């Protein structure tokens, strides 16, 4: 800017804002001197001086802006006053413009101050020119006419009382689309330029009260009927005895439309900005060379990097394909600022300008770590299910074999006892069958084909009893140490399976120790919620018994530690491991509502940790009683079993125990025998049969003999029967012959007591 410096009066209570305004004005090239006031008394003193421009805040303590504006206008009607505020809305600003304010600038948009000042100064200059023109009108008709006709704003003069137009200039005619002859001698109402009948009345009343109107917004109607937005100034002129109303109109229709479009655009951009910043997915925008221009808050949450740390950086990813304009999507394994690893799914798209050229790229990122973890868990579950189906089939066949062995061993033991022959070797066979039964039970629990037999017992007592057996599983160079919790740890679990878990872990620990070493079995009471349980349990409350088995062996490499519970996964040599041991432990502990994990202790080796929920001690400890063989009284028992060896062993066991027995190899044969024999006292049925299965056979027998008791033999759980609506006695193979005879006797006695 050139010429004399502007004298600018700033009415502002905040020194920081005053400095910002001064810096902004000076930075825009205005040569100016500033005077800053912040109260009413200073205003009165300042108005004694002359000013080129006033910049005023709306909210100044002890000053009402409207009163301040009126005071300034009263002293300097033509002095431009621009409102610079951060708390005035558009509607309120429009109202203030009606009261003589020159313009309005929001404090968040100070760059707009330059055009506003320029326009205000220009309008003030134009206003002074108009005043000079009015003076010249009185002095020289010729000069007045020339200025009137060529004024850049529309000027119209009409009688104050009647509203009849006496003269308009060319600009006025162009604004409304009339010819000169159409308007002279007619009122604005007759021409139809007013949108309502009260517009002119309001203008006249305001002039009579305030004397002058400067640059107030007004909407009128063209000859074509189209609305036109105007800024108007008006005053009352007295020529002789007649009063006239003079209008000066500036067509701002296009400017208003531009402002409206800009406001709409700004609102759209604001919504877009809010949506991007509140997006649940991370968004990154780069330039065409890959340099980051923008990241949203979700990106910072996901990666740990702030926007300031990322803007201006260039990660250089996938530019070969992206520069071709292709949309790329895929998964990345990425690293956060804190070093933690996560998986993200990215969609990277090019942003083109109107010419179709790529100017930027936008990447939308979604954290898929949890999703991938769930997919991995699903794959693990599918593996476990596949092994479970195999385990169930193997266990069923193996149980039948062991049933034959235990049945024949029992018969031979009874025969030897009658002859006074030693039964030690047969007793060893029975023990081996019991051990095999424990193994198959583990398989069935692992495959979810067999119910866990839960009992309430103290984990510490069981480990104390198991230590002697555990020492036989290791060499003399390996010491087994017990560190038991001083308080009892009662759990509801399967005694045999817990013991088997310990033996399995001890065996694995033994194989991991190449020379001298130790295996420490330790128990603790832990509380969920006080801290994260070491076994990975997500429980937030409850008490747990923690069982850990720690060895001093070579340890498990970190890269395979996450796979050791997978079925068939093993690091042992061929022939030295099936890869099922840890999988079976994992499944067994799950069936007991527990949790399993593995870790590498700081001192080396490996530590397996198992957490099982604690339960209240039993009111009275259960007492185990020896049951001797109970002979029958010649009752007829129907044996239904498709395996001939099992069927033979069962029938001979029954006969040797004082019962009569008839046998059938299928359900159809059993029903045929039941029709011919009305004296059957009890039916012993295998669940898995060719043709009609054991459950259907039992239903058929009950239809023939409603009071006939049935005992099912199965390698599976009671859910199969309960699912069919059958409540029956169930014995799981292999069953000791003495226990079988005892159960048969109990069932028959219960039937007799009921009068059956």
XYZ file of C-alpha atoms in Angstrom:
756
model
C 0.000 0.000 0.000
C 1.183 3.587 -0.763
C 0.153 7.001 0.510
C -0.192 8.323 4.034
C -0.345 5.629 6.768
C -3.810 4.671 7.878
C -4.878 5.702 11.358
C -6.636 2.661 12.788
C -8.470 2.567 16.118
C -8.671 -0.961 17.623
C -11.300 -1.624 20.312
C -10.180 -4.934 21.909
C -9.808 -6.193 25.491
C -7.260 -8.951 24.702
C -3.685 -7.803 24.086
C -2.879 -11.043 22.264
C -5.736 -10.566 19.834
C -4.726 -6.924 19.305
C -1.199 -8.056 18.423
C -2.561 -10.700 16.058
C -4.779 -8.130 14.313
C -1.926 -5.603 14.021
C 0.459 -8.281 12.736
C -2.131 -9.447 10.222
C -2.842 -5.917 8.912
C 0.849 -5.020 8.669
C 1.593 -8.386 7.068
C -0.981 -7.690 4.366
C 0.929 -4.597 3.247
C -1.054 -1.825 4.903
C 0.976 1.092 6.180
C -0.845 1.981 9.359
C -0.545 3.350 12.869
C -2.638 1.736 15.570
C -4.278 2.942 18.748
C -5.644 0.339 21.145
C -8.429 1.035 23.652
C -10.397 -1.306 25.912
C -12.979 0.779 27.800
C -15.736 3.361 27.297
C -13.819 6.338 28.708
C -10.958 5.788 26.297
C -13.490 5.686 23.424
C -14.796 9.181 24.184
C -11.272 10.547 24.328
C -10.233 8.753 21.132
C -13.174 10.126 19.136
C -11.747 13.584 19.597
C -9.142 12.549 17.033
C -9.641 11.646 13.385
C -9.446 8.049 12.169
C -9.464 6.201 8.875
C -10.819 2.898 10.214
C -12.180 1.259 13.388
C -11.606 -2.473 14.131
C -13.786 -3.485 17.090
C -14.387 -6.700 19.064
C -17.970 -7.475 20.045
C -17.322 -8.660 23.618
C -15.408 -5.906 25.447
C -16.092 -5.599 29.209
C -18.275 -2.660 30.163
C -18.910 -1.795 26.517
C -21.982 -2.695 24.462
C -21.010 -2.952 20.813
C -24.284 -1.537 19.525
C -23.874 1.523 21.746
C -20.229 1.848 20.706
C -21.245 1.669 17.048
C -23.950 4.292 17.549
C -21.476 6.583 19.343
C -18.960 6.306 16.512
C -21.627 6.872 13.873
C -22.886 9.906 15.740
C -19.410 11.418 15.709
C -18.204 10.167 12.298
C -21.111 8.859 10.210
C -18.824 7.925 7.336
C -16.073 6.259 9.417
C -15.824 2.519 8.489
C -16.336 0.158 11.452
C -15.355 -3.509 10.948
C -16.361 -6.053 13.592
C -13.511 -8.509 14.347
C -14.929 -11.145 16.693
C -14.886 -14.860 17.403
C -18.294 -15.055 19.067
C -20.718 -13.455 16.589
C -22.721 -15.633 14.234
C -23.737 -14.800 10.698
C -27.309 -13.808 11.547
C -26.174 -11.470 14.312
C -23.544 -9.993 12.009
C -26.214 -9.256 9.395
C -28.259 -7.456 12.033
C -25.240 -5.374 12.994
C -24.643 -4.521 9.345
C -28.144 -3.096 9.338
C -27.129 -0.803 12.189
C -24.245 0.739 10.280
C -21.386 -1.746 10.744
C -19.226 -1.832 7.594
C -18.243 -5.496 7.616
C -17.571 -8.543 9.806
C -14.457 -10.729 10.067
C -14.225 -13.858 12.252
C -11.070 -14.092 14.351
C -10.453 -17.581 12.976
C -10.317 -16.071 9.461
C -8.103 -12.999 9.876
C -6.688 -13.293 6.309
C -10.114 -12.042 5.205
C -9.351 -8.766 6.972
C -7.426 -7.367 3.986
C -10.285 -7.392 1.442
C -12.667 -6.149 4.129
C -10.436 -3.194 4.957
C -9.905 -2.455 1.278
C -13.625 -2.592 0.605
C -14.496 -0.554 3.698
C -12.002 2.145 2.777
C -13.266 2.063 -0.764
C -16.868 2.348 0.360
C -15.952 5.182 2.729
C -14.223 6.901 -0.115
C -17.233 6.304 -2.340
C -19.486 7.616 0.357
C -17.445 10.776 0.620
C -17.618 11.009 -3.140
C -21.365 10.732 -2.949
C -21.464 13.515 -0.375
C -19.367 15.646 -2.637
C -21.695 14.758 -5.482
C -24.663 15.855 -3.414
C -22.954 19.148 -2.655
C -22.055 19.515 -6.290
C -25.707 18.902 -7.152
C -26.625 22.055 -5.302
C -23.840 24.023 -6.996
C -23.898 22.734 -10.520
C -26.711 20.846 -12.258
C -24.400 19.834 -15.024
C -21.801 18.321 -12.720
C -24.500 16.664 -10.657
C -26.144 15.183 -13.720
C -22.897 13.759 -14.983
C -21.997 12.213 -11.667
C -25.545 10.998 -11.139
C -25.797 9.328 -14.491
C -22.361 7.742 -14.348
C -22.299 6.713 -10.731
C -21.122 3.092 -10.297
C -24.008 2.444 -7.922
C -27.698 2.651 -8.622
C -29.199 5.948 -7.469
C -32.890 6.688 -7.244
C -34.712 9.771 -5.916
C -38.350 9.735 -4.945
C -40.824 11.860 -3.051
C -40.676 11.014 0.624
C -44.437 11.181 1.176
C -45.773 9.488 -1.945
C -42.850 7.325 -2.967
C -43.150 8.481 -6.580
C -39.804 8.294 -8.369
C -38.581 11.568 -9.848
C -35.233 10.319 -11.147
C -33.010 7.243 -11.428
C -29.577 6.796 -12.934
C -28.492 4.231 -15.479
C -27.011 1.900 -12.888
C -30.360 1.836 -11.053
C -32.177 0.946 -14.291
C -29.666 -1.823 -15.057
C -30.069 -3.330 -11.603
C -33.866 -3.679 -11.983
C -34.118 -4.109 -15.754
C -36.389 -1.133 -16.442
C -36.268 1.633 -19.029
C -36.146 5.222 -17.825
C -39.649 6.051 -19.092
C -41.109 3.055 -17.215
C -40.125 4.276 -13.794
C -40.291 8.076 -13.642
C -43.573 9.177 -12.075
C -44.378 5.735 -10.668
C -43.884 4.298 -7.180
C -41.749 1.293 -6.311
C -44.906 -0.506 -5.213
C -46.456 0.062 -8.638
C -43.283 -1.227 -10.280
C -43.368 -4.323 -8.017
C -39.770 -4.001 -6.785
C -40.679 -4.473 -3.094
C -41.021 -8.010 -1.757
C -43.481 -6.822 0.867
C -45.562 -3.724 1.462
C -43.702 -2.793 4.654
C -40.153 -2.602 3.269
C -40.317 1.076 2.215
C -42.206 2.057 5.361
C -39.469 0.506 7.532
C -36.761 2.363 5.592
C -38.547 5.730 5.908
C -39.161 5.204 9.616
C -35.499 4.325 10.192
C -34.365 7.429 8.297
C -36.694 9.679 10.267
C -35.303 8.229 13.494
C -31.603 7.997 12.598
C -31.176 10.364 9.672
C -29.138 8.083 7.406
C -28.676 4.466 6.334
C -25.308 3.250 5.045
C -24.623 -0.045 3.263
C -27.439 -2.090 4.715
C -28.511 -5.359 3.068
C -31.809 -5.304 1.192
C -33.508 -7.789 -1.098
C -35.805 -6.415 -3.837
C -37.348 -7.741 -7.041
C -36.344 -7.084 -10.650
C -38.772 -6.409 -13.460
C -38.364 -10.080 -14.445
C -39.500 -11.166 -10.991
C -36.010 -12.394 -10.021
C -34.819 -11.407 -6.555
C -31.755 -9.203 -6.303
C -29.523 -8.762 -3.244
C -28.403 -5.188 -2.621
C -26.447 -3.082 -0.231
C -28.244 0.231 0.080
C -27.583 3.610 1.541
C -30.365 6.176 1.953
C -30.977 9.652 3.261
C -33.635 12.335 3.222
C -32.982 15.404 1.066
C -34.893 18.687 1.390
C -35.134 20.735 -1.804
C -37.222 23.803 -1.222
C -40.318 22.749 0.666
C -40.312 19.190 -0.615
C -38.560 16.225 1.072
C -37.060 13.520 -1.093
C -35.746 10.029 -0.360
C -32.473 9.230 -2.101
C -31.408 5.578 -2.574
C -27.939 4.352 -3.534
C -27.921 0.675 -4.443
C -25.057 -1.783 -5.027
C -25.889 -5.118 -6.591
C -24.221 -7.797 -4.430
C -26.272 -10.732 -5.707
C -23.265 -12.517 -7.163
C -21.198 -11.795 -4.089
C -23.951 -13.164 -1.823
C -24.225 -16.267 -3.968
C -20.466 -16.674 -3.774
C -20.575 -16.250 -0.022
C -23.375 -18.783 0.259
C -21.514 -21.247 -1.946
C -18.390 -20.694 0.103
C -20.313 -21.226 3.324
C -21.841 -24.404 1.937
C -18.435 -25.587 0.772
C -16.902 -24.794 4.135
C -19.685 -26.709 5.895
C -19.149 -29.696 3.604
C -15.416 -29.581 4.245
C -16.063 -29.253 7.964
C -18.269 -32.364 7.940
C -15.702 -34.236 5.877
C -12.945 -33.163 8.246
C -14.957 -34.291 11.269
C -15.808 -37.619 9.587
C -12.161 -38.296 8.705
C -10.956 -37.346 12.169
C -13.614 -39.453 13.887
C -13.221 -42.419 11.524
C -12.727 -45.767 13.331
C -10.137 -46.688 10.701
C -6.738 -45.087 10.306
C -6.452 -42.754 7.292
C -3.224 -41.541 5.713
C -2.950 -39.078 2.786
C 0.317 -38.683 0.916
C 1.431 -36.653 -2.071
C 2.158 -38.333 -5.394
C 5.714 -39.098 -4.245
C 4.616 -40.832 -1.066
C 5.351 -38.049 1.410
C 2.715 -38.020 4.136
C 0.496 -34.914 4.183
C -2.113 -35.983 6.714
C -2.917 -38.689 9.269
C -6.103 -38.870 11.333
C -6.247 -39.479 15.124
C -7.054 -43.190 14.686
C -3.707 -43.610 12.904
C -1.941 -42.183 15.955
C -3.921 -44.482 18.262
C -3.041 -47.491 16.110
C 0.662 -46.810 15.592
C 1.624 -44.604 18.534
C 3.050 -41.968 16.153
C 1.638 -38.431 16.358
C 0.662 -36.459 13.269
C 3.652 -34.158 13.800
C 5.976 -37.162 13.742
C 4.527 -38.556 10.498
C 3.683 -35.538 8.315
C 6.550 -34.968 5.901
C 7.852 -38.564 6.201
C 7.982 -40.933 3.219
C 7.476 -44.662 3.995
C 8.034 -45.668 0.307
C 5.485 -48.508 0.087
C 4.143 -50.184 -3.070
C 4.742 -47.173 -5.310
C 5.424 -49.304 -8.400
C 1.797 -50.473 -8.580
C 0.266 -47.369 -7.058
C 1.856 -45.048 -9.595
C -0.052 -46.947 -12.269
C -3.254 -45.711 -10.643
C -4.227 -49.096 -9.222
C -6.061 -49.540 -5.932
C -4.066 -51.829 -3.664
C -5.305 -53.709 -0.637
C -3.732 -56.283 1.607
C -2.393 -57.033 5.084
C 0.784 -55.686 6.672
C 2.606 -56.833 9.765
C 3.586 -53.461 11.192
C 5.340 -52.107 14.265
C 4.024 -49.452 16.622
C 6.157 -46.690 18.069
C 6.543 -48.664 21.323
C 7.889 -51.667 19.393
C 4.796 -53.883 19.630
C 3.766 -55.711 16.485
C 0.280 -55.612 14.988
C -1.476 -56.587 11.758
C -3.272 -54.014 9.649
C -5.434 -54.287 6.520
C -4.729 -51.427 4.100
C -6.669 -50.036 1.137
C -4.528 -47.508 -0.761
C -6.235 -45.438 -3.473
C -4.946 -42.677 -5.782
C -6.494 -39.181 -5.615
C -6.751 -37.471 -9.009
C -7.253 -33.847 -9.987
C -9.740 -32.623 -12.592
C -7.280 -33.464 -15.354
C -7.141 -37.086 -14.176
C -3.584 -36.770 -12.881
C -2.604 -38.456 -9.618
C -1.819 -35.816 -7.022
C -2.097 -37.728 -3.748
C -2.739 -41.157 -2.272
C -5.078 -42.064 0.567
C -4.549 -45.138 2.727
C -7.320 -46.488 4.932
C -5.932 -48.765 7.641
C -7.811 -51.188 9.886
C -6.297 -53.064 12.832
C -6.991 -56.755 12.096
C -4.761 -58.265 14.797
C -7.730 -59.612 16.759
C -9.381 -60.955 13.609
C -6.245 -62.848 12.594
C -5.885 -64.218 16.117
C -9.474 -65.509 15.994
C -8.807 -67.126 12.604
C -5.743 -68.826 14.083
C -7.840 -70.071 17.015
C -10.381 -71.438 14.540
C -7.663 -73.323 12.668
C -6.395 -74.681 15.988
C -9.909 -75.790 16.947
C -10.347 -77.517 13.589
C -7.084 -79.407 14.109
C -8.188 -80.448 17.587
C -11.560 -81.580 16.238
C -9.903 -83.713 13.560
C -7.657 -85.382 16.109
C -10.628 -85.768 18.430
C -12.551 -87.773 15.853
C -9.550 -90.051 15.371
C -9.023 -90.398 19.126
C -12.669 -91.294 19.711
C -12.571 -94.137 17.197
C -9.273 -95.522 18.469
C -10.369 -95.373 22.106
C -13.647 -97.180 21.382
C -11.918 -100.121 19.700
C -9.195 -100.231 22.350
C -11.769 -100.303 25.144
C -13.387 -103.384 23.641
C -10.017 -105.151 23.583
C -9.333 -104.236 27.196
C -12.834 -105.351 28.165
C -12.008 -108.813 26.839
C -8.722 -108.841 28.755
C -10.183 -107.684 32.058
C -13.155 -110.070 31.753
C -10.996 -113.122 31.132
C -8.477 -112.076 33.791
C -11.325 -111.829 36.289
C -12.548 -115.309 35.383
C -9.074 -116.745 35.727
C -8.572 -115.004 39.079
C -11.800 -116.544 40.396
C -10.759 -119.968 39.128
C -7.285 -119.689 40.668
C -8.743 -118.565 43.986
C -11.022 -121.602 44.047
C -8.005 -123.849 43.391
C -5.731 -121.938 45.769
C -3.394 -120.861 42.961
C -1.386 -117.605 43.149
C -2.995 -114.721 41.147
C -0.059 -112.242 41.158
C 0.479 -112.305 37.395
C -3.235 -111.878 36.748
C -3.298 -108.959 39.173
C -0.570 -107.295 37.076
C -2.721 -107.782 33.970
C -5.654 -106.112 35.726
C -3.395 -103.190 36.743
C -2.181 -102.866 33.158
C -5.780 -102.768 31.947
C -6.548 -100.055 34.497
C -3.588 -98.033 33.204
C -4.775 -98.563 29.620
C -8.242 -97.476 30.692
C -6.746 -94.242 32.025
C -5.031 -93.659 28.693
C -8.168 -94.214 26.661
C -10.110 -92.029 29.065
C -7.629 -89.260 28.277
C -8.160 -89.789 24.571
C -11.916 -89.620 25.010
C -11.718 -86.509 27.165
C -9.392 -84.949 24.595
C -11.821 -85.838 21.796
C -14.778 -84.658 23.943
C -16.297 -88.101 23.601
C -16.257 -88.935 27.264
C -17.390 -87.101 30.339
C -14.779 -86.183 32.917
C -15.489 -87.882 36.253
C -15.207 -84.878 38.546
C -14.512 -85.353 42.226
C -13.579 -82.920 44.968
C -10.010 -83.497 46.158
C -6.948 -81.658 47.460
C -4.395 -81.116 44.686
C -1.559 -81.068 47.217
C -2.546 -84.518 48.562
C -2.649 -85.974 45.050
C 0.799 -84.596 44.184
C 2.217 -85.913 47.434
C 0.872 -89.381 46.641
C 2.119 -89.186 43.043
C 5.706 -88.192 43.799
C 6.920 -91.762 44.277
C 5.490 -92.839 40.927
C 6.877 -89.733 39.248
C 10.428 -90.524 40.413
C 10.230 -93.832 38.533
C 9.690 -91.917 35.288
C 13.085 -90.161 35.443
C 16.735 -91.153 35.752
C 18.769 -91.001 38.945
C 20.476 -87.816 37.704
C 17.203 -85.884 37.731
C 15.753 -84.699 41.044
C 12.028 -84.129 41.497
C 11.247 -81.357 43.959
C 7.846 -80.525 45.436
C 6.969 -76.968 46.522
C 3.392 -77.272 47.723
C 1.122 -74.467 48.849
C 0.800 -74.507 52.686
C -3.006 -74.402 52.442
C -5.225 -77.099 50.876
C -6.144 -76.542 47.224
C -9.460 -78.282 46.653
C -10.449 -78.605 43.007
C -13.316 -80.281 41.196
C -11.526 -82.447 38.649
C -10.761 -85.987 37.515
C -8.128 -87.493 39.836
C -6.735 -89.876 37.246
C -6.491 -87.257 34.551
C -4.770 -84.712 36.789
C -2.272 -87.362 37.804
C -1.741 -88.320 34.174
C -1.152 -84.644 33.259
C 1.584 -84.409 35.886
C 3.224 -87.661 34.717
C 3.087 -86.489 31.095
C 4.726 -83.149 31.922
C 7.372 -84.903 34.035
C 8.146 -87.218 31.102
C 8.480 -84.270 28.721
C 10.741 -82.492 31.219
C 12.900 -85.601 31.536
C 13.386 -85.713 27.760
C 14.440 -82.041 27.773
C 17.232 -82.608 30.342
C 20.367 -83.995 28.723
C 22.390 -84.614 31.911
C 21.916 -83.692 35.541
C 18.998 -81.468 36.346
C 15.824 -81.008 38.336
C 12.079 -80.906 37.860
C 10.137 -78.688 40.251
C 6.424 -79.305 40.797
C 4.876 -76.312 42.525
C 1.379 -75.264 43.617
C 0.033 -71.829 44.506
C -3.278 -70.197 45.228
C -3.875 -67.290 42.818
C -6.675 -64.758 42.597
C -7.983 -63.599 39.206
C -8.461 -59.859 38.977
C -5.595 -58.907 41.304
C -3.186 -59.549 38.443
C -3.165 -61.263 35.057
C -2.974 -65.005 35.624
C 0.265 -66.462 34.234
C -1.652 -69.170 32.377
C -3.266 -66.657 30.043
C -6.662 -66.917 31.736
C -8.899 -63.980 30.902
C -10.980 -64.376 34.071
C -11.521 -61.210 36.091
C -12.536 -62.850 39.355
C -12.341 -66.143 41.203
C -9.715 -68.261 42.957
C -7.515 -70.743 41.125
C -5.115 -73.541 41.995
C -1.937 -72.980 40.002
C 0.095 -76.075 39.172
C 3.482 -75.533 37.545
C 6.088 -78.016 36.313
C 9.487 -76.372 35.730
C 12.586 -78.106 34.408
C 16.220 -77.147 33.896
C 16.354 -78.534 30.366
C 17.275 -76.970 27.044
C 14.003 -75.036 26.799
C 11.629 -74.478 23.884
C 12.626 -72.009 21.139
C 10.378 -68.948 21.036
C 9.540 -69.435 17.348
C 7.806 -72.796 18.034
C 6.481 -72.116 21.538
C 3.109 -71.067 20.144
C 2.689 -74.391 18.275
C 3.473 -76.956 20.942
C -0.194 -77.554 21.774
C -1.013 -78.346 18.140
C -1.942 -81.982 17.445
C 0.931 -84.056 16.008
C 3.433 -81.219 16.403
C 6.641 -82.561 17.957
C 10.345 -81.787 17.932
C 11.295 -85.315 18.994
C 12.858 -87.849 16.681
C 10.688 -90.273 14.732
C 9.460 -93.000 17.059
C 10.040 -90.977 20.227
C 6.846 -88.951 20.305
C 3.422 -88.738 18.676
C 2.875 -85.013 19.150
C -0.393 -85.704 20.984
C 0.740 -85.483 24.629
C 0.566 -81.713 25.082
C -2.552 -81.499 22.915
C -4.264 -84.007 25.203
C -3.170 -82.039 28.267
C -4.525 -78.849 26.702
C -7.886 -80.451 25.929
C -8.139 -82.190 29.298
C -7.506 -79.013 31.279
C -10.082 -77.189 29.176
C -12.677 -79.836 30.037
C -11.997 -79.097 33.708
C -12.614 -75.351 33.060
C -8.918 -74.654 33.412
C -6.189 -72.902 31.420
C -2.742 -73.923 30.185
C 0.346 -71.950 29.148
C 4.088 -72.362 28.659
C 6.894 -69.912 29.358
C 10.668 -69.654 29.471
C 11.793 -68.826 33.053
C 14.684 -66.341 33.441
C 16.853 -69.068 34.947
C 16.420 -71.230 31.825
C 14.475 -74.347 30.946
C 10.724 -74.540 30.454
C 7.766 -74.007 32.782
C 4.255 -75.305 32.118
C 1.555 -73.588 34.160
C -1.989 -74.892 34.649
C -4.758 -73.016 36.471
C -7.861 -74.889 37.657
C -10.734 -73.178 39.538
C -10.736 -73.777 43.305
C -13.820 -75.194 44.968
C -14.993 -75.414 48.548
C -13.752 -78.451 50.518
C -16.286 -81.295 50.755
C -18.373 -81.388 53.908
C -17.184 -84.910 54.525
C -14.367 -86.643 52.773
C -15.628 -89.577 50.710
C -14.680 -93.022 52.037
C -13.614 -95.721 49.645
C -14.867 -99.193 50.546
C -13.802 -102.487 49.136
C -16.560 -104.377 47.437
C -16.213 -108.100 47.225
C -17.725 -110.252 44.510
C -21.521 -110.464 44.853
C -23.042 -113.668 43.517
C -26.385 -113.705 41.728
C -29.369 -115.938 42.362
C -29.896 -117.353 38.918
C -31.446 -114.207 37.414
C -31.514 -114.210 33.618
C -29.420 -111.423 32.032
C -29.578 -110.565 28.322
C -26.157 -109.543 26.957
C -26.225 -107.551 23.682
C -22.713 -107.039 22.248
C -21.501 -107.267 18.643
C -17.850 -108.073 19.510
C -17.769 -111.858 20.010
C -14.788 -111.844 22.394
C -16.391 -109.156 24.581
C -19.744 -110.922 24.455
C -18.163 -114.235 25.489
C -16.207 -112.667 28.371
C -19.320 -110.920 29.685
C -21.539 -113.997 29.578
C -18.922 -116.192 31.271
C -18.384 -113.528 33.949
C -22.144 -113.444 34.635
C -22.414 -117.199 34.804
C -19.412 -117.468 37.135
C -21.088 -114.906 39.420
C -24.330 -116.871 39.825
C -26.416 -115.454 36.964
C -27.869 -117.056 33.894
C -27.026 -115.381 30.606
C -28.266 -115.318 27.048
C -26.332 -113.355 24.416
C -27.145 -111.577 21.182
C -24.760 -110.105 18.614
C -27.170 -107.443 17.352
C -30.189 -105.432 18.376
C -32.479 -107.421 16.072
C -31.321 -110.716 17.607
C -31.788 -109.297 21.114
C -35.413 -108.333 20.399
C -36.065 -111.813 18.995
C -34.661 -113.412 22.168
C -36.723 -111.062 24.348
C -39.919 -112.145 22.598
C -39.140 -115.824 23.359
C -37.898 -115.310 26.925
C -40.270 -113.599 29.301
C -38.117 -114.110 32.378
C -35.317 -111.682 31.511
C -34.354 -109.781 34.675
C -31.926 -107.269 33.166
C -30.406 -106.297 29.821
C -26.732 -105.398 29.379
C -26.427 -103.547 26.029
C -23.518 -102.044 24.113
C -24.448 -98.649 22.688
C -22.634 -99.167 19.361
C -24.303 -102.028 17.470
C -24.736 -102.911 13.805
C -28.213 -102.313 12.406
C -30.360 -100.823 15.126
C -28.080 -99.280 17.738
C -28.050 -99.996 21.455
C -30.337 -97.082 22.303
C -32.968 -98.269 19.826
C -32.550 -101.793 21.107
C -33.150 -100.603 24.680
C -36.290 -98.772 23.554
C -37.530 -101.943 21.834
C -36.880 -104.050 24.933
C -38.730 -101.544 27.126
C -41.654 -101.719 24.710
C -41.760 -105.537 25.156
C -40.996 -105.480 28.899
C -41.770 -102.020 30.329
C -40.207 -102.723 33.733
C -37.036 -104.307 32.348
C -33.932 -102.512 33.721
C -31.195 -101.752 31.194
C -27.490 -101.081 31.721
C -25.627 -99.564 28.762
C -21.967 -100.230 28.044
C -20.279 -97.485 26.082
C -17.010 -95.833 25.286
C -18.815 -92.486 25.046
C -20.609 -90.190 27.462
C -24.148 -90.036 28.771
C -25.036 -87.136 26.451
C -25.769 -89.600 23.655
C -28.492 -91.200 25.776
C -29.763 -87.976 27.333
C -30.074 -86.478 23.862
C -32.513 -89.276 23.034
C -34.545 -88.668 26.170
C -33.299 -91.891 27.820
C -32.311 -91.898 31.479
C -30.448 -95.136 32.112
C -27.538 -96.776 33.907
C -24.321 -96.334 31.962
C -20.981 -98.072 32.481
C -17.918 -96.985 30.552
C -15.647 -99.563 28.967
C -13.429 -101.132 30.060
C -15.313 -101.974 33.278
C -13.819 -104.218 35.934
C -15.803 -107.431 36.202
C -16.259 -107.010 39.947
C -17.661 -103.525 39.450
C -19.954 -104.775 36.685
C -21.324 -107.556 38.912
C -21.777 -105.062 41.750
C -23.742 -102.657 39.526
C -25.965 -105.458 38.207
C -26.679 -106.555 41.772
C -27.516 -102.970 42.827
C -29.910 -102.514 39.917
C -31.693 -105.796 40.568
C -32.002 -105.050 44.296
C -33.441 -101.611 43.512
C -35.971 -103.224 41.163
C -36.958 -105.765 43.805
C -37.406 -103.026 46.405
C -39.817 -101.271 44.031
C -41.837 -104.454 43.609
C -40.691 -104.993 40.015
